[in-house]
């Protein structure tokens, strides 16, 4: 059964090279697996790449001219039947590399793509990568029609820490980061230093390790594709709380008497309130008690929040008077 590459791209026979480019752009964007998660989209994405590979090359285009079956090997001609010569062809290219080459390394999608590492035990989504367009670490030849033999590579991404407080994660905030990078002058040969302000909208609940990528904001030279600039979210140490995902931990120091007889703990919150909690049972060192919904927002559902965890730290006195020691020996079990 022959492959109709024109039909794959939604074209009529005799379409021009520009028609082929426009059709590939439309179909590749539609079926790219980063955008289209439906069943069969990735296979369709590969078929579109194969069709473009053939129809954009005048020699390979002869394959589709006769509608012959694609069986394998490079395009070759052989004895023809009534329909003309016979050709065979196998697409050995990488559809993703072709996509990146076509768009010159730029991300054509308007939406942000977020990847998850899927290791949250509480069902809370973790952001591992937040792309403001662009492709990281792309290396490929220039597209058809570029300078012969030209090959530019993108340098590794430049990483910078973006330190935020728990209060900023609780409410969300805007960070403005000033960078200095080299940019090509109009002559395409010399460079100049240029300052730029990058604005980062830190969303409520973002977790440590979240990456915010600004594509091609690194130094530019005549022979390279500028590196991406990546900011990695880092939690600032807090004077009261310790963060555990979307939960926050409050270490409560209590005396031996309070640990044995019960106590009231006034637990602080990130928004400045105090929640009194009464405990009447024995509190062993390291035991934890939760106050639901008083932690940090979940990244995916910021209207819902993690918990405030009270972690008890028992304090043992350095010495006990002899009279008290005798009394304790009589009261406490062996």
Tab-separated table of N, CA and C in Angstrom, residues 181-298:
chain	number	residue	atom	x	y	z
A	181	UNK	N	24.369	40.575	29.285
A	181	UNK	CA	24.788	39.594	28.279
A	181	UNK	C	25.307	40.304	27.031
A	182	UNK	N	26.027	39.530	26.225
A	182	UNK	CA	26.573	40.057	24.975
A	182	UNK	C	25.565	39.858	23.851
A	183	UNK	N	25.460	40.861	22.979
A	183	UNK	CA	24.551	40.797	21.846
A	183	UNK	C	25.278	41.214	20.570
A	184	UNK	N	24.916	40.563	19.447
A	184	UNK	CA	25.530	40.883	18.167
A	184	UNK	C	25.113	42.267	17.690
A	185	UNK	N	26.055	42.971	17.120
A	185	UNK	CA	25.747	44.238	16.473
A	185	UNK	C	25.163	43.965	15.083
A	186	UNK	N	24.580	44.989	14.447
A	186	UNK	CA	23.973	44.781	13.125
A	186	UNK	C	24.916	44.203	12.075
A	187	UNK	N	26.249	44.397	12.258
A	187	UNK	CA	27.177	43.853	11.262
A	187	UNK	C	27.321	42.341	11.346
A	188	UNK	N	26.746	41.743	12.403
A	188	UNK	CA	26.786	40.296	12.544
A	188	UNK	C	28.126	39.735	12.962
A	189	UNK	N	29.093	40.590	13.295
A	189	UNK	CA	30.440	40.130	13.640
A	189	UNK	C	30.879	40.603	15.020
A	190	UNK	N	30.687	41.879	15.313
A	190	UNK	CA	31.096	42.431	16.601
A	190	UNK	C	29.949	42.315	17.598
A	191	UNK	N	30.306	42.390	18.904
A	191	UNK	CA	29.302	42.247	19.958
A	191	UNK	C	29.343	43.457	20.882
A	192	UNK	N	28.285	43.636	21.632
A	192	UNK	CA	28.174	44.720	22.608
A	192	UNK	C	27.602	44.136	23.904
A	193	UNK	N	27.906	44.769	25.037
A	193	UNK	CA	27.314	44.381	26.310
A	193	UNK	C	25.961	45.058	26.462
A	194	UNK	N	25.011	44.312	26.962
A	194	UNK	CA	23.649	44.828	27.087
A	194	UNK	C	23.035	44.334	28.386
A	195	UNK	N	22.406	45.223	29.153
A	195	UNK	CA	21.699	44.850	30.374
A	195	UNK	C	20.233	44.594	30.061
A	196	UNK	N	19.639	43.670	30.803
A	196	UNK	CA	18.228	43.361	30.598
A	196	UNK	C	17.604	42.943	31.924
A	197	UNK	N	16.368	43.356	32.141
A	197	UNK	CA	15.630	42.970	33.335
A	197	UNK	C	14.706	41.815	32.980
A	198	UNK	N	14.857	40.696	33.679
A	198	UNK	CA	13.993	39.539	33.491
A	198	UNK	C	12.989	39.486	34.643
A	199	UNK	N	11.727	39.398	34.319
A	199	UNK	CA	10.667	39.389	35.331
A	199	UNK	C	10.174	37.965	35.548
A	200	UNK	N	10.140	37.549	36.806
A	200	UNK	CA	9.710	36.201	37.172
A	200	UNK	C	8.493	36.307	38.093
A	201	UNK	N	7.393	35.712	37.678
A	201	UNK	CA	6.196	35.656	38.509
A	201	UNK	C	6.238	34.351	39.304
A	202	UNK	N	6.632	34.457	40.564
A	202	UNK	CA	6.701	33.279	41.434
A	202	UNK	C	5.281	32.940	41.881
A	203	UNK	N	4.810	31.775	41.498
A	203	UNK	CA	3.448	31.370	41.817
A	203	UNK	C	3.353	30.826	43.236
A	204	UNK	N	2.185	30.928	43.812
A	204	UNK	CA	1.946	30.413	45.174
A	204	UNK	C	2.222	28.909	45.223
A	205	UNK	N	3.015	28.516	46.197
A	205	UNK	CA	3.242	27.095	46.423
A	205	UNK	C	4.374	26.471	45.636
A	206	UNK	N	5.039	27.246	44.763
A	206	UNK	CA	6.148	26.659	44.019
A	206	UNK	C	7.141	26.007	44.980
A	207	UNK	N	7.703	24.884	44.540
A	207	UNK	CA	8.597	24.127	45.415
A	207	UNK	C	10.057	24.393	45.076
A	208	UNK	N	10.901	24.145	46.055
A	208	UNK	CA	12.332	24.294	45.837
A	208	UNK	C	12.768	23.378	44.697
A	209	UNK	N	13.576	23.913	43.802
A	209	UNK	CA	14.012	23.151	42.648
A	209	UNK	C	13.249	23.492	41.379
A	210	UNK	N	12.156	24.261	41.508
A	210	UNK	CA	11.435	24.706	40.318
A	210	UNK	C	12.380	25.515	39.430
A	211	UNK	N	12.353	25.249	38.132
A	211	UNK	CA	13.246	25.934	37.193
A	211	UNK	C	12.443	26.859	36.286
A	212	UNK	N	12.932	28.082	36.155
A	212	UNK	CA	12.318	29.071	35.284
A	212	UNK	C	13.330	29.377	34.190
A	213	UNK	N	13.000	29.053	32.945
A	213	UNK	CA	13.943	29.141	31.834
A	213	UNK	C	13.610	30.305	30.914
A	214	UNK	N	14.598	31.152	30.672
A	214	UNK	CA	14.494	32.215	29.683
A	214	UNK	C	15.367	31.817	28.494
A	215	UNK	N	14.745	31.475	27.356
A	215	UNK	CA	15.518	30.937	26.241
A	215	UNK	C	16.412	31.981	25.588
A	216	UNK	N	17.643	31.559	25.295
A	216	UNK	CA	18.590	32.337	24.488
A	216	UNK	C	18.880	33.723	25.053
A	217	UNK	N	18.947	33.826	26.372
A	217	UNK	CA	19.304	35.108	26.998
A	217	UNK	C	20.767	35.147	27.410
A	218	UNK	N	21.530	34.110	27.057
A	218	UNK	CA	22.960	34.103	27.343
A	218	UNK	C	23.724	34.927	26.321
A	219	UNK	N	25.063	34.848	26.382
A	219	UNK	CA	25.893	35.621	25.462
A	219	UNK	C	25.696	35.154	24.033
A	220	UNK	N	25.690	36.107	23.113
A	220	UNK	CA	25.521	35.826	21.692
A	220	UNK	C	26.804	36.154	20.943
A	221	UNK	N	27.222	35.243	20.075
A	221	UNK	CA	28.390	35.459	19.221
A	221	UNK	C	28.018	35.041	17.805
A	222	UNK	N	28.848	35.363	16.816
A	222	UNK	CA	28.514	34.961	15.441
A	222	UNK	C	28.453	33.453	15.247
A	223	UNK	N	29.080	32.687	16.140
A	223	UNK	CA	29.219	31.254	15.913
A	223	UNK	C	28.417	30.382	16.873
A	224	UNK	N	27.546	30.961	17.665
A	224	UNK	CA	26.824	30.138	18.618
A	224	UNK	C	25.364	30.574	18.714
A	225	UNK	N	24.540	29.650	19.212
A	225	UNK	CA	23.186	29.969	19.623
A	225	UNK	C	23.266	30.330	21.103
A	226	UNK	N	22.766	31.480	21.532
A	226	UNK	CA	22.900	31.873	22.938
A	226	UNK	C	22.323	30.819	23.879
A	227	UNK	N	22.995	30.652	25.002
A	227	UNK	CA	22.530	29.696	26.000
A	227	UNK	C	21.245	30.192	26.650
A	228	UNK	N	20.472	29.244	27.183
A	228	UNK	CA	19.319	29.617	27.991
A	228	UNK	C	19.799	30.105	29.357
A	229	UNK	N	19.044	31.010	29.957
A	229	UNK	CA	19.293	31.447	31.330
A	229	UNK	C	18.223	30.803	32.209
A	230	UNK	N	18.662	30.043	33.214
A	230	UNK	CA	17.746	29.276	34.050
A	230	UNK	C	17.898	29.702	35.513
A	231	UNK	N	16.783	30.060	36.134
A	231	UNK	CA	16.761	30.364	37.559
A	231	UNK	C	16.158	29.171	38.296
A	232	UNK	N	16.853	28.746	39.365
A	232	UNK	CA	16.419	27.595	40.154
A	232	UNK	C	15.953	28.084	41.517
A	233	UNK	N	14.698	27.779	41.853
A	233	UNK	CA	14.105	28.263	43.097
A	233	UNK	C	14.781	27.620	44.311
A	234	UNK	N	15.191	28.458	45.260
A	234	UNK	CA	15.809	27.995	46.498
A	234	UNK	C	15.093	28.636	47.688
A	235	UNK	N	14.786	27.828	48.701
A	235	UNK	CA	14.139	28.353	49.909
A	235	UNK	C	15.160	29.044	50.799
A	236	UNK	N	14.825	30.246	51.249
A	236	UNK	CA	15.662	30.903	52.253
A	236	UNK	C	15.430	30.226	53.605
A	237	UNK	N	16.470	30.082	54.421
A	237	UNK	CA	16.258	29.537	55.769
A	237	UNK	C	15.285	30.427	56.546
A	238	UNK	N	14.389	29.794	57.292
A	238	UNK	CA	13.372	30.535	58.043
A	238	UNK	C	13.673	30.451	59.534
A	239	UNK	N	13.362	31.523	60.242
A	239	UNK	CA	13.669	31.575	61.668
A	239	UNK	C	12.735	30.771	62.539
A	240	UNK	N	11.582	30.365	62.005
A	240	UNK	CA	10.585	29.670	62.827
A	240	UNK	C	10.245	28.295	62.256
A	241	UNK	N	10.028	28.228	60.959
A	241	UNK	CA	9.514	27.012	60.339
A	241	UNK	C	10.578	26.277	59.521
A	242	UNK	N	10.282	25.015	59.272
A	242	UNK	CA	11.044	24.198	58.338
A	242	UNK	C	10.066	23.652	57.301
A	243	UNK	N	10.449	23.711	56.042
A	243	UNK	CA	9.532	23.295	54.981
A	243	UNK	C	9.691	21.818	54.646
A	244	UNK	N	8.576	21.137	54.459
A	244	UNK	CA	8.549	19.760	53.976
A	244	UNK	C	7.492	19.669	52.879
A	245	UNK	N	7.903	19.948	51.646
A	245	UNK	CA	6.943	19.959	50.539
A	245	UNK	C	5.986	21.125	50.696
A	246	UNK	N	4.691	20.808	50.787
A	246	UNK	CA	3.687	21.846	51.014
A	246	UNK	C	3.313	21.965	52.480
A	247	UNK	N	3.943	21.166	53.344
A	247	UNK	CA	3.755	21.288	54.791
A	247	UNK	C	4.850	22.174	55.374
A	248	UNK	N	4.553	22.811	56.506
A	248	UNK	CA	5.574	23.536	57.257
A	248	UNK	C	5.622	22.955	58.665
A	249	UNK	N	6.825	22.850	59.208
A	249	UNK	CA	7.037	22.219	60.510
A	249	UNK	C	7.439	23.287	61.522
A	250	UNK	N	6.730	23.287	62.667
A	250	UNK	CA	7.049	24.207	63.763
A	250	UNK	C	7.612	23.393	64.926
A	251	UNK	N	8.913	23.533	65.233
A	251	UNK	CA	9.488	22.803	66.371
A	251	UNK	C	9.042	23.449	67.680
A	252	UNK	N	8.306	22.696	68.510
A	252	UNK	CA	7.804	23.209	69.793
A	252	UNK	C	8.623	22.612	70.931
A	253	UNK	N	9.329	23.484	71.643
A	253	UNK	CA	10.129	23.015	72.779
A	253	UNK	C	9.275	23.020	74.036
A	254	UNK	N	9.203	21.875	74.698
A	254	UNK	CA	8.401	21.753	75.918
A	254	UNK	C	9.257	21.146	77.032
A	255	UNK	N	8.866	21.443	78.260
A	255	UNK	CA	9.605	20.925	79.409
A	255	UNK	C	9.220	19.480	79.678
A	256	UNK	N	9.963	18.838	80.576
A	256	UNK	CA	9.669	17.461	80.944
A	256	UNK	C	8.294	17.373	81.593
A	257	UNK	N	7.982	18.357	82.420
A	257	UNK	CA	6.670	18.377	83.071
A	257	UNK	C	5.550	18.482	82.032
A	258	UNK	N	5.736	19.377	81.051
A	258	UNK	CA	4.719	19.530	80.019
A	258	UNK	C	4.592	18.273	79.177
A	259	UNK	N	5.719	17.620	78.928
A	259	UNK	CA	5.682	16.400	78.135
A	259	UNK	C	4.904	15.294	78.854
A	260	UNK	N	4.989	15.249	80.170
A	260	UNK	CA	4.337	14.187	80.937
A	260	UNK	C	2.910	14.542	81.336
A	261	UNK	N	2.666	15.819	81.597
A	261	UNK	CA	1.372	16.216	82.160
A	261	UNK	C	0.460	16.938	81.170
A	262	UNK	N	0.971	17.235	79.993
A	262	UNK	CA	0.160	17.969	79.029
A	262	UNK	C	0.493	19.453	79.049
A	263	UNK	N	0.076	20.145	77.983
A	263	UNK	CA	0.404	21.562	77.877
A	263	UNK	C	-0.430	22.222	76.783
A	264	UNK	N	-0.307	23.544	76.691
A	264	UNK	CA	-0.916	24.317	75.614
A	264	UNK	C	0.198	24.928	74.775
A	265	UNK	N	0.134	24.734	73.465
A	265	UNK	CA	1.123	25.288	72.546
A	265	UNK	C	0.439	26.330	71.666
A	266	UNK	N	0.985	27.533	71.650
A	266	UNK	CA	0.485	28.578	70.766
A	266	UNK	C	1.266	28.508	69.449
A	267	UNK	N	0.680	27.860	68.458
A	267	UNK	CA	1.369	27.615	67.190
A	267	UNK	C	1.240	28.835	66.272
A	268	UNK	N	2.363	29.406	65.832
A	268	UNK	CA	2.293	30.548	64.897
A	268	UNK	C	1.982	30.077	63.484
A	269	UNK	N	1.469	30.979	62.660
A	269	UNK	CA	1.185	30.679	61.258
A	269	UNK	C	1.961	31.645	60.369
A	270	UNK	N	2.040	31.321	59.077
A	270	UNK	CA	2.784	32.165	58.141
A	270	UNK	C	2.132	33.520	57.922
A	271	UNK	N	0.820	33.629	58.151
A	271	UNK	CA	0.152	34.914	57.955
A	271	UNK	C	-0.001	35.710	59.247
A	272	UNK	N	0.763	35.328	60.283
A	272	UNK	CA	0.829	36.139	61.499
A	272	UNK	C	-0.166	35.797	62.578
A	273	UNK	N	-0.995	34.790	62.395
A	273	UNK	CA	-1.943	34.409	63.438
A	273	UNK	C	-1.288	33.453	64.433
A	274	UNK	N	-2.000	33.181	65.520
A	274	UNK	CA	-1.557	32.201	66.515
A	274	UNK	C	-2.714	31.258	66.795
A	275	UNK	N	-2.438	29.968	66.758
A	275	UNK	CA	-3.475	28.957	67.002
A	275	UNK	C	-3.133	28.218	68.295
A	276	UNK	N	-3.953	28.401	69.371
A	276	UNK	CA	-3.691	27.668	70.619
A	276	UNK	C	-4.124	26.207	70.490
A	277	UNK	N	-3.232	25.304	70.834
A	277	UNK	CA	-3.506	23.871	70.770
A	277	UNK	C	-3.272	23.252	72.146
A	278	UNK	N	-4.284	22.561	72.667
A	278	UNK	CA	-4.213	21.946	73.991
A	278	UNK	C	-3.922	20.456	73.839
A	279	UNK	N	-2.912	19.978	74.559
A	279	UNK	CA	-2.523	18.569	74.525
A	279	UNK	C	-2.533	18.031	75.949
A	280	UNK	N	-3.265	16.938	76.168
A	280	UNK	CA	-3.387	16.363	77.509
A	280	UNK	C	-2.692	15.005	77.630
A	281	UNK	N	-2.284	14.436	76.525
A	281	UNK	CA	-1.630	13.142	76.581
A	281	UNK	C	-0.121	13.321	76.737
A	282	UNK	N	0.575	12.223	76.960
A	282	UNK	CA	2.033	12.254	77.079
A	282	UNK	C	2.628	12.541	75.694
A	283	UNK	N	3.571	13.478	75.655
A	283	UNK	CA	4.183	13.890	74.404
A	283	UNK	C	5.645	13.446	74.382
A	284	UNK	N	5.928	12.402	73.623
A	284	UNK	CA	7.292	11.918	73.529
A	284	UNK	C	8.103	12.809	72.580
A	285	UNK	N	9.417	12.904	72.801
A	285	UNK	CA	10.251	13.698	71.889
A	285	UNK	C	10.124	13.196	70.443
A	286	UNK	N	9.911	14.114	69.502
A	286	UNK	CA	9.794	13.756	68.100
A	286	UNK	C	8.379	13.484	67.635
A	287	UNK	N	7.416	13.398	68.586
A	287	UNK	CA	6.037	13.154	68.176
A	287	UNK	C	5.508	14.381	67.432
A	288	UNK	N	4.612	14.156	66.462
A	288	UNK	CA	4.096	15.251	65.632
A	288	UNK	C	2.576	15.308	65.708
A	289	UNK	N	2.058	16.518	65.650
A	289	UNK	CA	0.622	16.740	65.578
A	289	UNK	C	0.340	17.718	64.437
A	290	UNK	N	-0.703	17.456	63.649
A	290	UNK	CA	-0.995	18.259	62.466
A	290	UNK	C	-2.162	19.216	62.685
A	291	UNK	N	-2.019	20.414	62.097
A	291	UNK	CA	-3.130	21.352	61.990
A	291	UNK	C	-3.437	21.453	60.499
A	292	UNK	N	-4.507	20.820	60.039
A	292	UNK	CA	-4.773	20.748	58.585
A	292	UNK	C	-5.003	22.126	57.964
A	293	UNK	N	-4.501	22.282	56.746
A	293	UNK	CA	-4.785	23.467	55.947
A	293	UNK	C	-4.080	24.735	56.356
A	294	UNK	N	-3.056	24.654	57.193
A	294	UNK	CA	-2.334	25.848	57.633
A	294	UNK	C	-0.909	25.895	57.093
A	295	UNK	N	-0.634	25.064	56.076
A	295	UNK	CA	0.690	25.064	55.465
A	295	UNK	C	0.742	25.938	54.227
A	296	UNK	N	1.569	25.536	53.246
A	296	UNK	CA	1.740	26.283	52.004
A	296	UNK	C	0.733	25.824	50.959
A	297	UNK	N	0.399	26.686	49.996
A	297	UNK	CA	-0.521	26.277	48.922
A	297	UNK	C	0.085	25.155	48.086
A	298	UNK	N	-0.786	24.290	47.568
A	298	UNK	CA	-0.346	23.293	46.604
A	298	UNK	C	-0.122	23.994	45.260
